[in-house]
Amino acid sequence: MSRDLAPPAPSRFRRFWGLAPGTVFLNHGSFGACPRAILELQAELRERMEAEPVQFLWRHYDEQLEASRAAVARFVGAEPRDLVFVTNATTGVNAVARSLKLKRGDQLLTTNQDYNACRNVLAETARRAGARLVVAPVPLPLRSPDQVIEAVLRCVTRRTRLAFIDHVTSPTALVLPVWRLVRELEGRGVPTLVDGAHAPGMVPLDLEKLGPAYYTGNLHKWVCAPKGAALLWVRRDRQPGLEPAVISHGNNTPRPGYSPFQDRFDWPGTFDPTSWLCAGEALAWLGRRLPGGWKELYRHNRLLAVQARRLLCQRLHLEPPCPEEMLGAMATLPLPERFQGLPRNGKIDAEQLRLYDQFRIEVPFMRFGLPERRYFRFSAQLYNSLPEYAFLARALDVL
Ligand SMILES: Cc1ncc(COP(=O)(O)O)c(C=O)c1O
């Protein structure tokens, strides 16, 4: 590697994470990254679990889970009785979609910017019932959030039984106008399932006020909990009839003080619950890193993403595909022209692999739209710094 392409000094917060030295990790979005302190807590919990498996997993499980659930519920503006842990957002979407009682001819509504795994759940649910999956075409580039509202509402019909709305889209990293979407859709009698896979810890949440029928979100991404921690919040009128993806003891074993919804979800069979138990502490730990707490962290990460996008657009002569008001802590940009039109040649694009192998930069490349365009997405977490994006710009220039 030439000298002017030596990696930049990392942010002062990087030492709190165990990310491999010499790597430039600009892909918090895909799987998150858990800080050392939280992994140590998880290791302690695992030791306790293996020392006294029955005491840990059966006798004291509920009280330990409750402390973490209460902290997460407070963080997302919910009451604990309406919130359960699930392993990931995919599981949350499965529980909701597969509990729907659909009839032939019914419609499920999603957008073209949804996440492939979740699209598959909706498509399979629709197929089994003889229902139809309708995909609203949200344009890209996009000038205003109004275009999202228009694209979605235009596809609502009398047969729409559920609208699936991403809070933050995966391929395009747009923060969608969920407040307006939920209000408009629920106001038309269309229940909404918000896929907030990226939202907790990236944007402030107030689920009671937002009031969708269902909301699922990951805690292992922007809350930095260990992998396997996510939430599912369900509005009270929608809780009866909602089955978890895995049916277990809870269906006939009520516990005093718990909602039937919690009973059904809290024990999905023997598993390692330590990521759920760590979620509350992960929230508290990350919230203590900046003097202004979570409010400052939201602002910090968003500002870093905005500044990084300006820098990359300027250095690589790129047109941003959406206004800054639609950004959270990630952004997607089109790859420079010389990357366009090349065929896909494996699970991960060859240039993405080269970016890592030559420069140790982790950034996902994606393909989107018709005709297909190629994009890259970068994330901004506390352990990132602006010089890392300048390094990415130089690397993309010579790749
Ligand atoms: C919008 C969206 N939904 C769902 C998921 C799935 O998350 P998980 O793999 O944790 O279930 C992702 C993952 O990145 C995502 O971006």
Short mmCIF file of C-alpha atoms and ligand atoms in Angstrom, two decimals, residues 28-32 87-93 113-119 164-171 195-199 216-221 228-230 330 377, ligand 1:
data_model
loop_
_atom_site.label_atom_id
_atom_site.label_comp_id
_atom_site.label_asym_id
_atom_site.label_seq_id
_atom_site.Cartn_x
_atom_site.Cartn_y
_atom_site.Cartn_z
CA HIS A 28 -21.77 -0.78 11.50
CA GLY A 29 -25.08 -1.12 9.66
CA SER A 30 -24.84 -4.76 8.65
CA PHE A 31 -24.27 -6.51 11.97
CA GLY A 32 -23.36 -3.79 14.48
CA THR A 87 -33.52 -12.83 18.30
CA ASN A 88 -33.50 -10.41 15.39
CA ALA A 89 -35.79 -8.27 13.24
CA THR A 90 -36.26 -11.14 10.79
CA THR A 91 -37.83 -13.18 13.60
CA GLY A 92 -40.08 -10.25 14.54
CA VAL A 93 -41.31 -9.93 10.96
CA GLN A 113 -36.53 -0.52 -0.80
CA ASP A 114 -37.34 -3.23 1.75
CA TYR A 115 -34.89 -5.87 3.00
CA ASN A 116 -34.69 -9.08 0.98
CA ALA A 117 -35.14 -11.49 3.93
CA CYS A 118 -38.27 -9.65 5.06
CA ARG A 119 -39.61 -9.46 1.50
CA PHE A 164 -44.75 -3.12 5.72
CA ILE A 165 -42.73 0.05 6.22
CA ASP A 166 -38.98 0.30 6.77
CA HIS A 167 -38.01 2.91 9.32
CA VAL A 168 -34.49 3.08 7.86
CA THR A 169 -34.07 1.34 4.51
CA SER A 170 -31.25 -1.14 4.10
CA PRO A 171 -29.96 -0.72 0.51
CA ASP A 195 -39.30 -2.71 10.23
CA GLY A 196 -37.02 -0.72 12.49
CA ALA A 197 -34.03 -3.05 12.06
CA HIS A 198 -31.68 -0.03 12.07
CA ALA A 199 -33.76 2.39 14.12
CA THR A 216 -39.71 -4.62 15.35
CA GLY A 217 -36.15 -3.35 15.72
CA ASN A 218 -32.68 -4.70 16.31
CA LEU A 219 -30.70 -3.96 19.45
CA HIS A 220 -27.53 -5.62 18.12
CA LYS A 221 -27.03 -2.87 15.53
CA GLY A 228 -29.17 -11.93 18.85
CA ALA A 229 -31.00 -9.06 20.60
CA ALA A 230 -34.01 -7.37 19.05
CA MET A 330 -25.75 5.84 7.39
CA ARG A 377 -23.25 2.39 1.91
C1 LIG B 1 -34.21 -3.04 6.95
C2 LIG B 1 -33.76 -4.33 7.52
N1 LIG B 1 -34.66 -5.21 7.95
C3 LIG B 1 -34.31 -6.38 8.50
C4 LIG B 1 -32.99 -6.71 8.65
C5 LIG B 1 -32.66 -8.03 9.24
O1 LIG B 1 -31.97 -7.92 10.42
P1 LIG B 1 -31.57 -9.25 11.15
O2 LIG B 1 -30.66 -10.00 10.24
O3 LIG B 1 -30.89 -8.82 12.41
O4 LIG B 1 -32.82 -10.00 11.39
C6 LIG B 1 -32.00 -5.84 8.21
C7 LIG B 1 -30.59 -6.18 8.36
O5 LIG B 1 -29.69 -5.46 8.04
C8 LIG B 1 -32.39 -4.62 7.62
O6 LIG B 1 -31.49 -3.75 7.17
#
